[in-house]
Amino acid sequence: MFRADGRFIRNLEKINAKLDSYTFLKILTSGLTMILPVIIVGAFSSLFANFPLNSYQNFISEHGIKTIFSMGGQFSTSIISLIAVISITYTYVNKYDIHSIIPSIISVIAFLIMTPLSIIEEVSYIGFEWLGSAGFFVAILTAFAVGGIYTKMIKNNWILKMPEAVPSMVSQSFAGLFPSAVIVTLAMIVRYLFSLTSFGSIHQVIFTIIQTPITNIGNSLWALLLITLLSRLLWMIGIHGMLVLMPILLTVFMPLDLQNLEAFTNGDPLPNIVGLAFWILCTSIGGGGATLGLNILMAFQSKSKQYKTLGKLSLPSGIFGINEPLIFGIPIVFNALYAIPYIISPLINLVIGYFVIKIGLAPAPSGASILGMPIPIFFVGLLQGSWKLGVLQLFFLLIDTIIYYPFFKVADDALYKEEISNES
């Protein structure tokens, strides 16, 4: 499709390297990736608590098990902003080789100071409202602010120095005293200043002015189609599109998933169709590019020995959503013939999936993020809360196989003729 050593590819590689050099994006991606296990555990807990089977629901409700399962989601995904502020701050200060425990704790304190209190019968308490998806962007901003201030003060020795005779563990603890005091004071000032506005808190400001518009932009089929198209185009020229676009996927689409997961945990209607979970459900049928159909064709329909061998070797990993053996074995990268099905298959899946859910034939995904987890199709749908989503994935597999077939046929016939020619 393009020459691997051409000017266009070299320029793209420079852009990719430039993006990869931005410390902000690397910290954000690493910090948010760290919380995925928490989201997954919470998703499983919510799934166990809300699995749509009447006999099962009656059993766990009668024996008090439903409440226990619900707590797994309540104290993971419903406080995900609190967890994110820890993970991002931890990643930030670790980047500069600074002990991360104290700033991580201080970031939680700063976040909670700026979080509005709920009042019932003159008793103030922190509710779950801003600790979950609604406070996600404030968590990110708080983590970067705390990480930046703490790192700068430590690096510039704006610390309380202890005598040399004091043990290093004690010295390290007191070194964070002055930066901690400054950060907590700033958090209190921020809380007070925003309390004077009509919004009442920084949470409400960020949620109204930044988070809601960004998620509204992302909460559309067109946005997801664009992201998918860019990701596949980058892969076609040898650039890992998923990694390049990861900051967008995590910051724009993850909050949509978290909204769904909170609603699923509470037994409420799911507010969003689009999200990271929906994207994985539709596009990762055997890996990026929805290549499982191609893999099956190669394993069982190839006349070419090379294709048949590669297909059988790649199939076990392909079933679990890992398709690098195909991507680089065929190869699909820099392959003009396979560019069309590789790009359009996930796009068609997204359109079909969106309207199937929109008209009510299947429910929206629960929002369980399984990014990077090797889970077979159908079981991905089950994890998202419904066997109907699993069946939808099997339908995607059929559609993808039909799309890939004519291109596979052309490539297989050409390779088979080449093998016959070489043998003779």
Short mmCIF file of C-alpha atoms in Angstrom, two decimals:
data_model
loop_
_atom_site.label_atom_id
_atom_site.label_comp_id
_atom_site.label_asym_id
_atom_site.label_seq_id
_atom_site.Cartn_x
_atom_site.Cartn_y
_atom_site.Cartn_z
CA MET A 1 0.00 0.00 0.00
CA PHE A 2 2.89 2.34 0.90
CA ARG A 3 6.62 1.81 0.69
CA ALA A 4 7.98 0.97 4.12
CA ASP A 5 10.96 3.26 3.51
CA GLY A 6 8.98 6.01 1.79
CA ARG A 7 8.78 9.66 2.86
CA PHE A 8 5.14 9.35 3.98
CA ILE A 9 5.94 6.48 6.33
CA ARG A 10 9.04 8.22 7.69
CA ASN A 11 6.99 11.34 8.46
CA LEU A 12 4.34 9.28 10.24
CA GLU A 13 7.02 7.54 12.28
CA LYS A 14 8.36 10.96 13.32
CA ILE A 15 4.87 12.03 14.42
CA ASN A 16 4.44 8.77 16.32
CA ALA A 17 7.81 9.24 18.04
CA LYS A 18 6.86 12.83 18.91
CA LEU A 19 3.58 11.73 20.50
CA ASP A 20 5.40 8.99 22.38
CA SER A 21 7.79 11.59 23.83
CA TYR A 22 5.06 13.62 25.54
CA THR A 23 5.43 12.90 29.24
CA PHE A 24 1.84 13.97 29.92
CA LEU A 25 0.39 11.35 27.58
CA LYS A 26 2.71 8.61 28.83
CA ILE A 27 1.84 9.30 32.48
CA LEU A 28 -1.89 9.54 31.74
CA THR A 29 -1.94 6.30 29.73
CA SER A 30 0.13 4.38 32.29
CA GLY A 31 -1.88 5.72 35.22
CA LEU A 32 -5.25 4.87 33.70
CA THR A 33 -4.05 1.47 32.50
CA MET A 34 -3.11 0.65 36.11
CA ILE A 35 -6.75 0.91 37.21
CA LEU A 36 -8.08 -1.54 34.60
CA PRO A 37 -7.76 -4.55 36.97
CA VAL A 38 -9.94 -2.70 39.50
CA ILE A 39 -12.56 -2.01 36.83
CA ILE A 40 -12.49 -5.64 35.71
CA VAL A 41 -12.90 -6.96 39.27
CA GLY A 42 -15.76 -4.52 39.84
CA ALA A 43 -17.34 -5.57 36.55
CA PHE A 44 -17.29 -9.24 37.52
CA SER A 45 -18.81 -8.40 40.91
CA SER A 46 -21.56 -6.38 39.24
CA LEU A 47 -22.14 -9.18 36.73
CA PHE A 48 -22.51 -11.75 39.52
CA ALA A 49 -24.92 -9.41 41.33
CA ASN A 50 -27.06 -8.54 38.31
CA PHE A 51 -26.86 -11.53 35.95
CA PRO A 52 -30.27 -11.56 34.20
CA LEU A 53 -31.60 -14.98 35.24
CA ASN A 54 -34.68 -14.99 37.47
CA SER A 55 -33.95 -18.22 39.37
CA TYR A 56 -30.38 -17.06 40.01
CA GLN A 57 -31.54 -13.61 41.17
CA ASN A 58 -34.10 -15.13 43.52
CA PHE A 59 -31.47 -17.41 45.05
CA ILE A 60 -28.81 -14.74 45.71
CA SER A 61 -31.41 -12.26 46.99
CA GLU A 62 -32.97 -14.73 49.43
CA HIS A 63 -29.58 -15.73 50.85
CA GLY A 64 -28.16 -12.19 51.11
CA ILE A 65 -25.47 -12.90 48.51
CA LYS A 66 -26.58 -10.15 46.11
CA THR A 67 -25.64 -7.45 48.62
CA ILE A 68 -22.15 -8.93 49.01
CA PHE A 69 -21.61 -9.10 45.24
CA SER A 70 -22.88 -5.52 44.86
CA MET A 71 -20.27 -4.27 47.31
CA GLY A 72 -17.53 -5.45 44.96
CA GLY A 73 -18.79 -3.03 42.33
CA GLN A 74 -19.74 -0.31 44.80
CA PHE A 75 -16.26 -0.13 46.27
CA SER A 76 -14.38 -0.36 42.98
CA THR A 77 -16.10 1.25 39.99
CA SER A 78 -18.22 3.59 42.13
CA ILE A 79 -15.06 5.11 43.63
CA ILE A 80 -12.99 4.89 40.45
CA SER A 81 -12.05 8.60 40.52
CA LEU A 82 -10.52 8.12 43.96
CA ILE A 83 -8.54 5.15 42.66
CA ALA A 84 -7.50 7.03 39.50
CA VAL A 85 -6.12 9.99 41.44
CA ILE A 86 -3.87 7.55 43.35
CA SER A 87 -2.66 5.64 40.28
CA ILE A 88 -1.92 8.73 38.17
CA THR A 89 -0.11 10.53 41.01
CA TYR A 90 1.85 7.35 41.72
CA THR A 91 2.85 7.09 38.03
CA TYR A 92 3.76 10.78 37.86
CA VAL A 93 6.16 10.87 40.82
CA ASN A 94 7.62 7.46 39.98
CA LYS A 95 8.59 8.91 36.61
CA TYR A 96 10.94 11.25 38.48
CA ASP A 97 12.23 8.60 40.93
CA ILE A 98 10.47 10.09 43.95
CA HIS A 99 8.96 7.99 46.74
CA SER A 100 5.33 7.72 45.73
CA ILE A 101 3.40 6.79 48.89
CA ILE A 102 3.14 10.25 50.48
CA PRO A 103 2.15 12.18 47.31
CA SER A 104 -0.41 9.48 46.46
CA ILE A 105 -1.99 9.88 49.90
CA ILE A 106 -1.87 13.67 49.63
CA SER A 107 -3.57 13.54 46.23
CA VAL A 108 -6.48 11.63 47.83
CA ILE A 109 -6.70 14.23 50.60
CA ALA A 110 -6.64 17.09 48.06
CA PHE A 111 -9.30 15.39 45.93
CA LEU A 112 -11.58 14.80 48.92
CA ILE A 113 -11.12 18.38 50.16
CA MET A 114 -12.39 19.65 46.80
CA THR A 115 -15.28 17.15 46.70
CA PRO A 116 -18.71 18.55 47.69
CA LEU A 117 -20.33 17.17 50.83
CA SER A 118 -23.88 15.88 50.94
CA ILE A 119 -26.01 16.84 53.94
CA ILE A 120 -28.79 14.72 55.46
CA GLU A 121 -30.41 15.92 58.68
CA GLU A 122 -27.52 18.35 59.31
CA VAL A 123 -24.92 15.56 59.04
CA SER A 124 -22.28 16.06 56.34
CA TYR A 125 -20.77 13.13 54.46
CA ILE A 126 -19.02 12.39 51.18
CA GLY A 127 -21.38 10.52 48.87
CA PHE A 128 -20.49 8.33 45.91
CA GLU A 129 -21.68 10.88 43.32
CA TRP A 130 -18.31 12.53 42.66
CA LEU A 131 -16.12 9.53 43.56
CA GLY A 132 -17.21 7.60 40.47
CA SER A 133 -17.31 8.54 36.78
CA ALA A 134 -18.59 12.09 37.42
CA GLY A 135 -15.37 13.07 39.19
CA PHE A 136 -13.05 11.38 36.69
CA PHE A 137 -11.63 14.51 35.04
CA VAL A 138 -11.10 16.27 38.38
CA ALA A 139 -9.21 13.17 39.51
CA ILE A 140 -6.91 13.44 36.48
CA LEU A 141 -6.34 17.18 37.01
CA THR A 142 -5.74 16.70 40.75
CA ALA A 143 -3.24 13.90 40.15
CA PHE A 144 -1.22 15.98 37.69
CA ALA A 145 -1.35 19.07 39.91
CA VAL A 146 -0.27 17.17 43.03
CA GLY A 147 2.35 15.18 41.13
CA GLY A 148 3.76 18.31 39.51
CA ILE A 149 3.87 20.44 42.68
CA TYR A 150 5.28 17.65 44.84
CA THR A 151 7.94 16.70 42.28
CA LYS A 152 9.04 20.31 41.72
CA MET A 153 9.34 21.01 45.45
CA ILE A 154 11.29 17.81 46.13
CA LYS A 155 13.62 18.34 43.16
CA ASN A 156 14.28 21.95 44.26
CA ASN A 157 14.90 20.88 47.88
CA TRP A 158 11.96 22.90 49.20
CA ILE A 159 11.69 20.40 52.01
CA LEU A 160 12.15 20.07 55.75
CA LYS A 161 15.70 18.76 56.16
CA MET A 162 16.51 16.54 59.11
CA PRO A 163 19.93 16.05 60.77
CA GLU A 164 22.12 13.33 59.25
CA ALA A 165 21.80 11.23 62.40
CA VAL A 166 18.08 10.76 61.76
CA PRO A 167 17.26 7.42 60.02
CA SER A 168 16.60 7.73 56.28
CA MET A 169 13.05 6.39 56.61
CA VAL A 170 12.18 9.20 59.02
CA SER A 171 13.95 11.80 56.86
CA GLN A 172 12.00 10.72 53.79
CA SER A 173 8.73 11.00 55.70
CA PHE A 174 9.48 14.53 56.92
CA ALA A 175 10.79 15.55 53.49
CA GLY A 176 7.21 15.41 52.27
CA LEU A 177 5.85 17.53 55.12
CA PHE A 178 6.25 20.98 53.54
CA PRO A 179 5.07 19.96 50.03
CA SER A 180 2.10 18.17 51.61
CA ALA A 181 1.14 21.25 53.62
CA VAL A 182 1.36 23.45 50.51
CA ILE A 183 -0.79 21.06 48.43
CA VAL A 184 -3.47 20.66 51.11
CA THR A 185 -3.59 24.44 51.60
CA LEU A 186 -3.98 25.00 47.86
CA ALA A 187 -6.78 22.40 47.75
CA MET A 188 -8.62 24.25 50.52
CA ILE A 189 -8.20 27.55 48.68
CA VAL A 190 -9.54 25.98 45.46
CA ARG A 191 -12.53 24.58 47.33
CA TYR A 192 -13.30 27.95 48.93
CA LEU A 193 -12.96 29.95 45.70
CA PHE A 194 -15.24 27.62 43.73
CA SER A 195 -17.77 27.58 46.57
CA LEU A 196 -18.27 31.31 45.87
CA THR A 197 -19.36 30.61 42.27
CA SER A 198 -22.80 29.55 41.05
CA PHE A 199 -21.38 26.07 40.36
CA GLY A 200 -20.49 25.51 44.00
CA SER A 201 -17.45 23.28 43.43
CA ILE A 202 -14.62 22.56 41.01
CA HIS A 203 -16.27 19.18 40.34
CA GLN A 204 -19.39 20.82 38.98
CA VAL A 205 -17.35 23.29 36.89
CA ILE A 206 -15.19 20.59 35.26
CA PHE A 207 -18.14 18.24 34.80
CA THR A 208 -20.29 20.93 33.15
CA ILE A 209 -17.70 22.79 31.07
CA ILE A 210 -15.17 20.06 30.16
CA GLN A 211 -16.21 16.48 30.95
CA THR A 212 -19.78 16.59 29.64
CA PRO A 213 -18.89 18.23 26.27
CA ILE A 214 -15.98 15.83 25.71
CA THR A 215 -18.01 12.73 26.53
CA ASN A 216 -20.89 14.06 24.41
CA ILE A 217 -18.51 14.31 21.45
CA GLY A 218 -17.28 10.78 22.12
CA ASN A 219 -20.76 9.41 22.79
CA SER A 220 -21.64 8.98 19.13
CA LEU A 221 -21.25 6.27 16.53
CA TRP A 222 -19.40 8.70 14.25
CA ALA A 223 -16.69 9.34 16.84
CA LEU A 224 -16.10 5.62 17.31
CA LEU A 225 -16.05 5.01 13.55
CA LEU A 226 -13.43 7.76 13.15
CA ILE A 227 -11.25 6.34 15.93
CA THR A 228 -11.54 2.85 14.42
CA LEU A 229 -10.68 4.09 10.93
CA LEU A 230 -7.59 5.93 12.19
CA SER A 231 -6.49 2.92 14.23
CA ARG A 232 -6.79 0.52 11.27
CA LEU A 233 -5.07 2.94 8.86
CA LEU A 234 -2.13 3.30 11.24
CA TRP A 235 -1.87 -0.49 11.59
CA MET A 236 -1.81 -0.86 7.80
CA ILE A 237 1.41 1.13 7.69
CA GLY A 238 3.04 -0.65 10.61
CA ILE A 239 2.19 1.76 13.44
CA HIS A 240 0.40 0.37 16.50
CA GLY A 241 -2.81 2.40 16.18
CA MET A 242 -4.16 1.22 19.53
CA LEU A 243 -1.16 2.57 21.43
CA VAL A 244 -1.16 5.88 19.55
CA LEU A 245 -4.86 6.46 20.25
CA MET A 246 -4.87 5.03 23.78
CA PRO A 247 -4.99 8.43 25.55
CA ILE A 248 -8.17 9.31 23.60
CA LEU A 249 -9.74 5.90 24.21
CA LEU A 250 -9.09 6.09 27.95
CA THR A 251 -10.01 9.73 28.60
CA VAL A 252 -13.02 10.06 26.26
CA PHE A 253 -14.58 6.60 26.13
CA MET A 254 -13.69 5.15 29.55
CA PRO A 255 -15.95 7.65 31.42
CA LEU A 256 -18.86 6.44 29.25
CA ASP A 257 -18.10 2.86 30.30
CA LEU A 258 -17.89 3.89 33.94
CA GLN A 259 -21.32 5.52 33.72
CA ASN A 260 -22.72 2.25 32.35
CA LEU A 261 -20.93 0.16 34.95
CA GLU A 262 -22.25 2.31 37.80
CA ALA A 263 -25.79 2.02 36.42
CA PHE A 264 -25.37 -1.74 35.92
CA THR A 265 -24.10 -2.11 39.51
CA ASN A 266 -27.13 -0.22 40.82
CA GLY A 267 -29.58 -2.08 38.59
CA ASP A 268 -30.46 1.10 36.66
CA PRO A 269 -30.95 1.49 32.86
CA LEU A 270 -27.62 1.83 31.03
CA PRO A 271 -27.21 5.39 29.69
CA ASN A 272 -24.75 4.78 26.82
CA ILE A 273 -24.33 2.46 23.86
CA VAL A 274 -20.96 3.82 22.76
CA GLY A 275 -17.89 3.30 24.90
CA LEU A 276 -14.65 1.37 25.11
CA ALA A 277 -16.53 -1.83 25.99
CA PHE A 278 -18.79 -1.47 22.92
CA TRP A 279 -15.74 -0.82 20.75
CA ILE A 280 -13.99 -4.00 21.94
CA LEU A 281 -17.22 -6.01 21.65
CA CYS A 282 -17.62 -5.08 17.97
CA THR A 283 -14.12 -4.65 16.57
CA SER A 284 -11.94 -7.21 18.34
CA ILE A 285 -13.38 -10.38 16.79
CA GLY A 286 -10.13 -12.31 16.81
CA GLY A 287 -8.13 -9.12 17.40
CA GLY A 288 -8.00 -5.70 15.78
CA GLY A 289 -9.41 -5.69 12.25
CA ALA A 290 -11.85 -8.50 13.17
CA THR A 291 -9.55 -11.12 11.62
CA LEU A 292 -10.93 -14.32 13.19
CA GLY A 293 -13.03 -15.00 10.08
CA LEU A 294 -9.91 -14.73 7.91
CA ASN A 295 -8.04 -16.98 10.33
CA ILE A 296 -10.72 -19.68 10.08
CA LEU A 297 -10.72 -19.45 6.27
CA MET A 298 -6.95 -19.88 6.19
CA ALA A 299 -7.00 -22.85 8.56
CA PHE A 300 -9.80 -24.79 6.84
CA GLN A 301 -10.29 -23.47 3.29
CA SER A 302 -6.76 -22.78 2.04
CA LYS A 303 -5.28 -24.58 -0.94
CA SER A 304 -1.93 -22.98 -0.19
CA LYS A 305 0.23 -24.92 2.26
CA GLN A 306 1.68 -21.68 3.62
CA TYR A 307 -1.74 -20.19 4.35
CA LYS A 308 -3.09 -23.43 5.85
CA THR A 309 -0.08 -23.79 8.15
CA LEU A 310 -0.15 -20.15 9.23
CA GLY A 311 -3.92 -20.31 9.75
CA LYS A 312 -3.73 -23.37 12.01
CA LEU A 313 -0.81 -21.97 13.99
CA SER A 314 -2.55 -18.61 14.47
CA LEU A 315 -6.05 -19.91 15.25
CA PRO A 316 -5.59 -20.71 18.98
CA SER A 317 -4.32 -17.19 19.72
CA GLY A 318 -6.87 -15.68 17.31
CA ILE A 319 -9.75 -17.22 19.25
CA PHE A 320 -8.48 -15.30 22.28
CA GLY A 321 -8.23 -12.02 20.37
CA ILE A 322 -4.49 -12.05 19.64
CA ASN A 323 -3.82 -11.68 15.93
CA GLU A 324 -0.23 -10.44 15.63
CA PRO A 325 0.81 -13.79 14.02
CA LEU A 326 -1.61 -13.02 11.17
CA ILE A 327 -0.88 -9.30 10.98
CA PHE A 328 2.82 -9.89 10.43
CA GLY A 329 2.67 -13.47 9.09
CA ILE A 330 0.53 -12.88 5.98
CA PRO A 331 1.45 -9.94 6.29
CA ILE A 332 -1.57 -7.62 6.48
CA VAL A 333 0.72 -4.66 7.19
CA PHE A 334 1.58 -2.85 3.91
CA ASN A 335 -0.78 -5.21 2.05
CA ALA A 336 -3.07 -3.35 -0.38
CA LEU A 337 -5.25 -6.43 -0.99
CA TYR A 338 -6.17 -6.96 2.65
CA ALA A 339 -6.42 -3.25 3.46
CA ILE A 340 -10.10 -3.11 2.42
CA PRO A 341 -11.50 -5.94 4.60
CA TYR A 342 -9.14 -5.10 7.46
CA ILE A 343 -10.50 -1.56 7.59
CA ILE A 344 -14.19 -2.05 6.73
CA SER A 345 -14.94 -5.20 8.78
CA PRO A 346 -14.73 -3.50 12.21
CA LEU A 347 -16.56 -0.44 10.83
CA ILE A 348 -19.47 -2.59 9.60
CA ASN A 349 -19.52 -4.44 12.93
CA LEU A 350 -19.82 -1.13 14.78
CA VAL A 351 -22.72 0.06 12.62
CA ILE A 352 -24.58 -3.26 12.94
CA GLY A 353 -23.91 -3.48 16.68
CA TYR A 354 -25.04 0.09 17.31
CA PHE A 355 -28.40 -0.32 15.58
CA VAL A 356 -29.03 -3.80 17.01
CA ILE A 357 -28.71 -2.28 20.49
CA LYS A 358 -30.52 0.92 19.51
CA ILE A 359 -33.66 -0.95 18.42
CA GLY A 360 -33.57 -3.16 21.52
CA LEU A 361 -32.59 -6.55 20.06
CA ALA A 362 -29.68 -6.65 22.52
CA PRO A 363 -28.81 -4.59 25.62
CA ALA A 364 -26.00 -2.06 25.81
CA PRO A 365 -22.69 -3.40 27.19
CA SER A 366 -22.34 -3.17 30.96
CA GLY A 367 -19.13 -1.15 30.56
CA ALA A 368 -16.77 -3.85 31.82
CA SER A 369 -13.37 -2.94 30.38
CA ILE A 370 -11.50 -6.01 29.15
CA LEU A 371 -8.86 -4.04 27.28
CA GLY A 372 -5.90 -6.34 26.63
CA MET A 373 -7.51 -9.41 28.20
CA PRO A 374 -7.45 -12.62 26.09
CA ILE A 375 -11.15 -13.53 26.28
CA PRO A 376 -12.82 -15.50 23.45
CA ILE A 377 -15.76 -14.08 21.53
CA PHE A 378 -19.20 -14.89 22.95
CA PHE A 379 -17.65 -14.86 26.43
CA VAL A 380 -16.85 -11.17 25.89
CA GLY A 381 -20.57 -10.64 25.36
CA LEU A 382 -21.40 -12.62 28.51
CA LEU A 383 -19.01 -10.47 30.51
CA GLN A 384 -20.83 -7.41 29.19
CA GLY A 385 -23.97 -8.69 30.89
CA SER A 386 -25.97 -10.65 28.30
CA TRP A 387 -25.87 -13.82 26.22
CA LYS A 388 -27.48 -11.77 23.45
CA LEU A 389 -24.25 -9.78 23.11
CA GLY A 390 -22.38 -13.09 22.84
CA VAL A 391 -24.68 -14.17 20.00
CA LEU A 392 -24.16 -10.75 18.40
CA GLN A 393 -20.41 -11.41 18.38
CA LEU A 394 -20.97 -14.75 16.63
CA PHE A 395 -23.02 -12.87 14.02
CA PHE A 396 -20.12 -10.44 13.59
CA LEU A 397 -17.85 -13.44 12.97
CA LEU A 398 -20.15 -14.62 10.16
CA ILE A 399 -20.26 -11.16 8.58
CA ASP A 400 -16.47 -10.72 8.86
CA THR A 401 -15.85 -14.13 7.27
CA ILE A 402 -18.05 -13.17 4.30
CA ILE A 403 -16.24 -9.82 3.93
CA TYR A 404 -12.77 -11.39 4.03
CA TYR A 405 -13.60 -14.35 1.77
CA PRO A 406 -13.14 -12.81 -1.74
CA PHE A 407 -9.84 -11.19 -0.72
CA PHE A 408 -8.66 -14.40 0.93
CA LYS A 409 -9.62 -16.34 -2.21
CA VAL A 410 -7.56 -14.11 -4.49
CA ALA A 411 -4.51 -14.22 -2.20
CA ASP A 412 -4.78 -17.98 -1.58
CA ASP A 413 -5.11 -18.81 -5.29
CA ALA A 414 -2.10 -16.66 -6.16
CA LEU A 415 0.02 -18.23 -3.42
CA TYR A 416 -1.12 -21.74 -4.38
CA LYS A 417 -0.11 -21.19 -8.02
CA GLU A 418 3.25 -19.88 -6.84
CA GLU A 419 3.79 -22.99 -4.69
CA ILE A 420 2.86 -25.30 -7.60
CA SER A 421 5.23 -23.40 -9.87
CA ASN A 422 8.08 -23.69 -7.37
CA GLU A 423 7.49 -27.43 -6.91
CA SER A 424 7.63 -28.05 -10.63
#
